[in-house]
CSV table of C-alpha atoms in Angstrom, one decimal:
chain,number,residue,atom,x,y,z
A,158,MET,CA,209.6,5.4,47.9
A,159,ARG,CA,209.3,3.9,44.5
A,160,SER,CA,210.5,5.6,41.3
A,161,PHE,CA,208.1,7.6,39.2
A,162,THR,CA,208.1,9.9,36.2
A,163,TYR,CA,207.2,13.6,36.5
A,164,GLU,CA,205.9,16.5,34.4
A,165,ARG,CA,204.7,20.1,35.1
A,166,ALA,CA,201.3,20.9,33.5
A,167,ARG,CA,200.6,24.2,31.7
A,168,THR,CA,196.8,24.2,31.8
A,169,PRO,CA,194.2,22.5,34.0
A,170,ALA,CA,192.8,20.6,31.0
A,171,GLU,CA,196.3,19.4,30.1
A,172,ALA,CA,196.9,18.2,33.6
A,173,ALA,CA,193.6,16.3,33.7
A,174,ALA,CA,194.3,14.7,30.3
A,175,SER,CA,197.8,13.7,31.4
A,176,VAL,CA,196.5,12.0,34.5
A,177,ALA,CA,193.8,10.2,32.6
A,178,ARG,CA,196.3,9.1,30.0
A,179,HIS,CA,198.9,7.6,32.3
A,180,PRO,CA,198.1,4.5,34.4
A,181,ASP,CA,198.5,5.1,38.1
A,182,ALA,CA,199.1,8.9,37.7
A,183,LYS,CA,198.4,11.5,40.4
A,184,PHE,CA,198.2,15.2,40.6
A,185,ILE,CA,200.6,16.9,43.0
A,186,ALA,CA,200.6,20.5,44.4
A,187,GLY,CA,201.6,21.0,48.0
A,188,GLY,CA,202.0,17.3,48.5
A,189,THR,CA,201.5,17.4,52.2
A,190,ASN,CA,199.5,14.2,52.3
A,191,LEU,CA,200.5,12.5,49.1
A,192,LEU,CA,204.3,12.5,49.8
A,193,ASP,CA,203.8,10.9,53.2
A,194,LEU,CA,201.7,8.2,51.6
A,195,MET,CA,204.3,7.6,48.9
A,196,LYS,CA,207.1,7.3,51.5
A,197,LEU,CA,205.1,4.5,53.1
A,198,GLU,CA,204.3,3.0,49.7
A,199,ILE,CA,200.6,3.3,50.4
A,200,GLU,CA,200.4,5.4,47.3
A,201,THR,CA,202.7,4.2,44.5
A,202,PRO,CA,202.0,6.5,41.5
A,203,ALA,CA,204.0,5.7,38.4
A,204,HIS,CA,203.6,9.3,37.1
A,205,LEU,CA,203.2,12.7,38.9
A,206,VAL,CA,201.6,15.7,37.2
A,207,ASP,CA,202.7,18.8,39.0
A,208,VAL,CA,200.0,21.5,38.9
A,209,GLN,CA,201.8,24.2,40.8
A,210,ASP,CA,202.4,26.4,37.8
A,211,LEU,CA,198.7,26.7,36.9
A,212,ALA,CA,196.9,30.1,37.4
A,213,LEU,CA,194.7,28.8,40.2
A,214,GLY,CA,196.0,30.7,43.1
A,215,GLU,CA,193.5,33.5,43.4
A,216,ILE,CA,190.5,34.3,45.6
A,217,GLU,CA,187.8,36.2,43.6
A,218,ASP,CA,184.5,37.8,44.4
A,219,THR,CA,181.6,36.3,42.4
A,220,ASP,CA,178.7,38.1,40.8
A,221,ASP,CA,176.2,36.7,43.3
A,222,GLY,CA,178.2,38.0,46.3
A,223,GLY,CA,180.1,34.8,47.1
A,224,LEU,CA,183.8,33.8,46.7
A,225,ARG,CA,185.6,31.6,44.2
A,226,ILE,CA,188.8,30.0,45.6
A,227,GLY,CA,191.5,28.7,43.3
A,228,THR,CA,192.5,25.1,44.1
A,229,LEU,CA,196.1,26.2,44.7
A,230,VAL,CA,195.3,28.9,47.3
A,231,SER,CA,197.2,27.9,50.4
A,232,ASN,CA,195.4,27.1,53.7
A,233,THR,CA,197.3,30.0,55.3
A,234,ALA,CA,196.2,32.5,52.6
A,235,LEU,CA,192.6,31.3,52.6
A,236,SER,CA,192.2,31.5,56.4
A,237,ALA,CA,193.7,35.0,56.4
A,238,HIS,CA,191.7,36.5,53.5
A,239,PRO,CA,189.7,39.5,54.7
A,240,ARG,CA,186.4,38.4,53.3
A,241,VAL,CA,186.8,34.9,54.6
A,242,ARG,CA,187.6,36.2,58.1
A,243,ARG,CA,184.6,38.6,57.9
A,244,ASP,CA,181.9,36.6,56.1
A,245,TYR,CA,182.9,32.9,56.4
A,246,ALA,CA,184.6,32.9,59.8
A,247,VAL,CA,183.8,29.2,60.3
A,248,LEU,CA,186.2,28.5,57.5
A,249,THR,CA,189.0,30.5,59.0
A,250,ARG,CA,188.5,28.8,62.4
A,251,ALA,CA,188.4,25.3,60.9
A,252,ILE,CA,191.6,25.8,58.9
A,253,GLN,CA,193.5,27.3,61.8
A,254,ALA,CA,192.5,24.3,63.9
A,255,GLY,CA,194.3,22.0,61.5
A,256,ALA,CA,197.9,20.9,61.1
A,257,SER,CA,200.8,23.2,61.9
A,258,GLY,CA,201.7,26.6,60.5
A,259,GLN,CA,204.3,25.1,58.2
A,260,LEU,CA,201.9,22.6,56.8
A,261,ARG,CA,199.2,25.3,56.3
A,262,ASN,CA,201.7,27.4,54.3
A,263,LYS,CA,202.2,24.5,51.9
A,264,ALA,CA,198.8,22.7,51.8
A,265,THR,CA,196.3,23.8,49.1
A,266,THR,CA,192.6,24.1,49.0
A,267,GLY,CA,192.1,21.3,46.5
A,268,GLY,CA,194.5,19.0,48.2
A,269,ASN,CA,192.9,19.6,51.5
A,270,MET,CA,189.5,18.4,50.1
A,271,LEU,CA,191.3,15.2,49.0
A,272,GLN,CA,192.9,14.2,52.3
A,273,ARG,CA,192.9,10.5,52.9
A,274,THR,CA,191.9,8.8,56.1
A,275,ARG,CA,194.3,8.6,59.1
A,276,CYS,CA,193.0,5.1,60.1
A,277,ALA,CA,196.0,3.3,61.6
A,278,TYR,CA,195.2,0.1,59.7
A,279,PHE,CA,195.2,2.0,56.4
A,280,TYR,CA,198.7,3.2,57.2
A,281,ASP,CA,199.9,-0.2,58.3
A,282,THR,CA,200.7,-2.1,55.1
A,283,ASN,CA,201.0,-5.4,57.0
A,284,MET,CA,197.3,-5.2,57.8
A,285,PRO,CA,194.3,-5.9,55.4
A,286,CYS,CA,192.6,-2.8,54.3
A,287,ASN,CA,189.8,-2.6,51.7
A,288,LYS,CA,190.6,1.1,51.1
A,289,ARG,CA,194.3,0.4,50.4
A,290,LYS,CA,193.8,-2.9,48.7
A,291,PRO,CA,190.2,-3.6,47.6
A,292,GLY,CA,188.9,-7.0,48.7
A,293,SER,CA,191.6,-7.6,51.3
A,294,GLY,CA,189.3,-7.0,54.3
A,295,CYS,CA,189.2,-4.5,57.1
A,296,ALA,CA,191.4,-5.0,60.2
A,297,ALA,CA,189.8,-2.0,61.9
A,298,ILE,CA,186.5,-3.9,62.3
A,299,GLY,CA,187.1,-5.8,65.5
A,300,GLY,CA,190.4,-3.9,66.1
A,301,VAL,CA,191.2,-0.7,67.9
A,302,SER,CA,188.6,1.7,66.7
A,303,ARG,CA,188.7,4.7,69.1
A,304,GLN,CA,189.5,7.2,66.3
A,305,LEU,CA,187.1,5.7,63.7
A,306,GLY,CA,183.6,6.2,62.4
A,307,VAL,CA,180.3,5.9,64.2
A,308,ILE,CA,178.0,6.6,61.3
A,309,GLY,CA,178.0,6.3,57.5
A,310,THR,CA,180.4,3.3,57.8
A,311,SER,CA,180.0,-0.1,56.2
A,312,ASP,CA,180.9,-3.8,56.6
A,313,SER,CA,183.9,-2.9,54.3
A,314,CYS,CA,185.3,0.1,56.1
A,315,ILE,CA,184.9,2.1,59.3
A,316,ALA,CA,187.4,4.9,58.6
A,317,THR,CA,186.7,8.6,58.9
A,318,TYR,CA,187.4,11.6,56.7
A,319,PRO,CA,190.2,13.4,58.6
A,320,GLY,CA,190.1,17.0,57.5
A,321,ASP,CA,188.8,20.2,59.2
A,322,MET,CA,188.4,22.6,56.2
A,323,ALA,CA,185.9,20.4,54.4
A,324,VAL,CA,183.7,20.3,57.5
A,325,ALA,CA,183.4,24.1,57.3
A,326,MET,CA,182.9,23.9,53.5
A,327,ARG,CA,180.0,21.5,54.1
A,328,VAL,CA,178.3,23.9,56.5
A,329,LEU,CA,178.8,26.7,54.1
A,330,ASP,CA,177.2,24.8,51.2
A,331,ALA,CA,180.4,25.1,49.1
A,332,VAL,CA,180.6,23.8,45.5
A,333,VAL,CA,183.6,22.1,44.0
A,334,GLU,CA,184.4,23.1,40.4
A,335,THR,CA,186.4,20.7,38.2
A,336,VAL,CA,187.8,20.1,34.8
A,337,ARG,CA,187.6,16.7,33.1
A,338,PRO,CA,190.2,15.1,30.8
A,339,GLY,CA,188.2,16.2,27.8
A,340,GLY,CA,188.3,19.8,28.9
A,341,ASP,CA,184.7,20.2,30.0
A,342,THR,CA,183.9,21.4,33.4
A,343,ARG,CA,181.3,20.6,36.1
A,344,ALA,CA,180.2,21.6,39.6
A,345,ILE,CA,179.8,19.2,42.5
A,346,ALA,CA,178.0,20.2,45.7
A,347,ALA,CA,180.1,19.7,48.8
A,348,ALA,CA,177.2,17.5,50.1
A,349,ASP,CA,177.9,15.1,47.2
A,350,PHE,CA,181.7,15.4,47.0
A,351,HIS,CA,182.8,12.8,49.6
A,352,ARG,CA,181.2,9.4,49.2
A,353,LEU,CA,180.1,6.9,51.9
A,354,TRP,CA,182.3,3.9,51.9
A,355,GLY,CA,179.8,1.2,51.0
A,356,ASP,CA,181.4,-1.8,49.2
A,357,THR,CA,184.0,0.4,47.5
A,358,PRO,CA,185.9,2.4,50.2
A,359,HIS,CA,188.8,2.9,47.9
A,360,ILE,CA,186.6,5.3,45.9
A,361,GLU,CA,186.5,8.3,48.2
A,362,THR,CA,185.0,11.2,46.2
A,363,ALA,CA,182.7,11.9,43.3
A,364,LEU,CA,185.7,12.7,41.0
A,365,GLU,CA,186.1,10.7,37.9
A,366,PRO,CA,189.5,9.3,36.7
A,367,GLY,CA,191.6,12.3,35.7
A,368,GLU,CA,189.1,14.9,36.9
A,369,MET,CA,190.9,17.8,38.6
A,370,ILE,CA,189.6,20.3,41.2
A,371,THR,CA,190.1,23.9,39.8
A,372,HIS,CA,188.1,26.0,42.3
A,373,VAL,CA,185.9,25.8,45.4
A,374,ARG,CA,183.0,28.3,45.3
A,375,LEU,CA,181.2,29.7,48.3
A,376,PRO,CA,177.7,31.1,48.0
A,377,ARG,CA,176.9,34.5,49.4
A,378,PRO,CA,177.3,34.8,53.1
A,379,VAL,CA,174.4,33.8,55.4
A,380,GLY,CA,175.3,35.9,58.4
A,381,GLY,CA,174.9,34.5,61.9
A,382,ARG,CA,177.7,33.6,64.4
A,383,HIS,CA,180.3,31.2,63.2
A,384,PHE,CA,181.9,28.4,65.3
A,385,TYR,CA,184.4,25.6,64.8
A,386,HIS,CA,185.2,23.6,67.9
A,387,LYS,CA,187.6,20.6,67.6
A,388,VAL,CA,188.2,18.0,70.3
A,389,ARG,CA,191.4,16.0,70.0
A,390,ASP,CA,193.9,14.1,72.1
A,391,ARG,CA,196.3,16.9,72.4
A,392,ARG,CA,196.1,20.7,72.0
A,393,SER,CA,197.9,21.0,68.6
A,394,TYR,CA,198.7,19.0,65.6
A,395,ALA,CA,196.2,16.2,66.0
A,396,PHE,CA,193.2,15.0,64.0
A,397,ALA,CA,189.8,15.4,65.5
A,398,LEU,CA,188.1,12.9,67.7
A,399,VAL,CA,185.0,15.1,67.1
A,400,SER,CA,184.7,18.5,65.5
A,401,VAL,CA,181.6,20.7,65.1
A,402,ALA,CA,181.2,23.5,62.6
A,403,ALA,CA,178.1,25.6,63.1
A,404,ILE,CA,176.5,28.9,62.0
A,405,ILE,CA,173.9,30.1,64.5
A,406,GLN,CA,171.4,32.8,63.7
A,407,PRO,CA,170.0,35.2,66.3
A,408,ASP,CA,166.7,33.3,66.5
A,409,GLY,CA,168.5,30.0,67.3
A,410,THR,CA,168.1,28.5,63.8
A,411,GLY,CA,171.2,27.6,61.8
A,412,ARG,CA,173.4,24.9,60.3
A,413,VAL,CA,175.7,22.3,61.9
A,414,ALA,CA,178.2,19.7,60.5
A,415,PHE,CA,180.3,17.2,62.4
A,416,GLY,CA,183.9,16.0,61.6
A,417,GLY,CA,185.8,13.0,62.9
A,418,MET,CA,182.7,10.8,63.0
A,419,ALA,CA,182.0,9.6,59.4
A,420,PRO,CA,183.5,9.0,56.0
A,421,ARG,CA,182.6,12.6,55.1
A,422,PRO,CA,181.7,15.8,56.9
A,423,TRP,CA,178.4,14.8,58.5
A,424,ARG,CA,175.4,17.2,58.1
A,425,THR,CA,171.7,16.4,57.8
A,426,PRO,CA,168.7,18.6,57.2
A,427,GLU,CA,166.9,16.9,60.1
A,428,ALA,CA,169.7,17.9,62.5
A,429,ASP,CA,169.8,21.5,61.2
A,430,ALA,CA,166.0,21.7,61.9
A,431,GLN,CA,166.5,20.7,65.5
A,432,LEU,CA,169.0,23.5,66.4
A,433,PRO,CA,166.4,25.6,68.2
A,434,GLY,CA,165.6,22.6,70.4
A,435,GLY,CA,169.1,22.3,71.7
A,436,ALA,CA,172.1,19.9,71.4
A,437,SER,CA,170.4,16.7,72.5
A,438,ALA,CA,167.7,17.1,69.9
A,439,VAL,CA,170.3,17.8,67.2
A,440,ILE,CA,172.4,14.8,68.1
A,441,ALA,CA,169.4,12.5,68.2
A,442,ALA,CA,168.5,13.5,64.7
A,443,ALA,CA,172.0,13.5,63.3
A,444,PHE,CA,173.1,10.2,64.7
A,445,ALA,CA,169.9,8.2,64.8
A,446,ASP,CA,171.5,5.6,62.5
A,447,ALA,CA,174.9,5.5,64.2
A,448,ARG,CA,176.7,2.1,64.6
A,449,PRO,CA,179.4,3.0,67.1
A,450,THR,CA,181.9,0.4,68.4
A,451,GLU,CA,182.6,-0.1,72.1
A,452,ASP,CA,185.8,1.9,71.5
A,453,ASN,CA,184.2,5.0,70.0
A,454,ARG,CA,180.8,5.1,71.5
A,455,PHE,CA,182.0,8.1,73.6
A,456,LYS,CA,182.1,10.2,70.4
A,457,ILE,CA,178.3,10.8,70.4
A,458,PRO,CA,178.0,12.3,73.9
A,459,LEU,CA,181.2,14.2,73.2
A,460,ALA,CA,179.7,15.7,70.1
A,461,GLU,CA,176.6,16.6,72.1
A,462,ARG,CA,178.7,18.4,74.8
A,463,THR,CA,180.7,20.2,72.1
A,464,LEU,CA,177.6,21.4,70.4
A,465,ALA,CA,176.0,22.4,73.7
A,466,GLY,CA,179.0,24.6,74.4
A,467,ILE,CA,178.6,26.3,71.0
A,468,LEU,CA,174.9,26.9,71.5
A,469,ALA,CA,175.6,28.4,75.0
A,470,GLU,CA,178.3,30.7,73.5
A,471,ALA,CA,175.9,31.7,70.7
A,472,ARG,CA,173.3,32.8,73.3
A,473,SER,CA,175.8,34.8,75.3
C-alpha cells in the first residue's frame, strides 16, 4: 500500500470540498472495498477524507411514507430495521445475501452503492484493463468471462456491477441524495446512478468529482411479496452469478431487477410489463439485446429458472 495523507471531515460539504480540492483524493467510511483495492495498488489515493464522524447514521421516516437512510448506516443495521423488514423486505433479503456478518457490520449504505467490479482482470495489475487504466485495453474480452456481463457491456469493458443491495434499491425505485463540493445538493434516481461502460468504463456512476452520497431515499412501500434469490458458486461469501430481486403483486404484476449480468442492476419497463406472462416472457424482454460470451451464455437460462422459481413461490 502506498503512503497517503488523511483527515476527518466535520460536515458533508467540508468532506466534498476536500475531496474536490485534493488530486486523487477518496472518501473513506467502512473501507471494506477501498482498503482491499489500496492493498493491491488498484486504488492509489494520495489523500483520504474520513467521513465516519458525520451525522449520517440514522434511518428516518419521510413525510410521504417512505424512508431516508443515512449513508453511514451499516448494512447490518439497515437489514434489521423494523420498517425495512416489514415494508421493503427485498432490501433485507438482498443485504443478508451479501458478504459475511463481519463485513455487513462495517460496510455502509453509501459505500455499498459504490462497490467496484470483481472482474479478475481488473484485480490483476499485470493485465490490461480500461477500467483500471483507461486506454490500456480489456483482457476480459476473449479471456475467461464466466462471471462477466451479458448485457450493457461494450467493446471497452464487459465487467459487471457486483453488489446485492443496489439490485434491491433499483427494484424499489430508490433515490440517491448527494452534496457537491460547493455545498449544493441533488437527487439521482437509482435508475441513473450506475452508468453503462461505453468508452469510459472507469467512470462508473453519475457522481461528479468530489460529490458525496449523503442519503438513500426509499419511496412509500408498494406492497406485494418481496423476493431476492441469488445464485453463486458456493453457499456463502461469493458474488452473484445471477441474482433476481422482485416484488410481485397478488394479480401477478410487479417489478423485477437482475444482478450479476450487467454494469448496473438491470431493470427495464418492458420486462416488468411481461411479469404476468411468466419468466420466459420477462427474460426475452429484459435480455433481447444481450451479447453473452460462450463462457457466460448460461446466465440467461439461469436467470429464467431463478425468476420462474420466484413466480411459482409468489403463486403458492
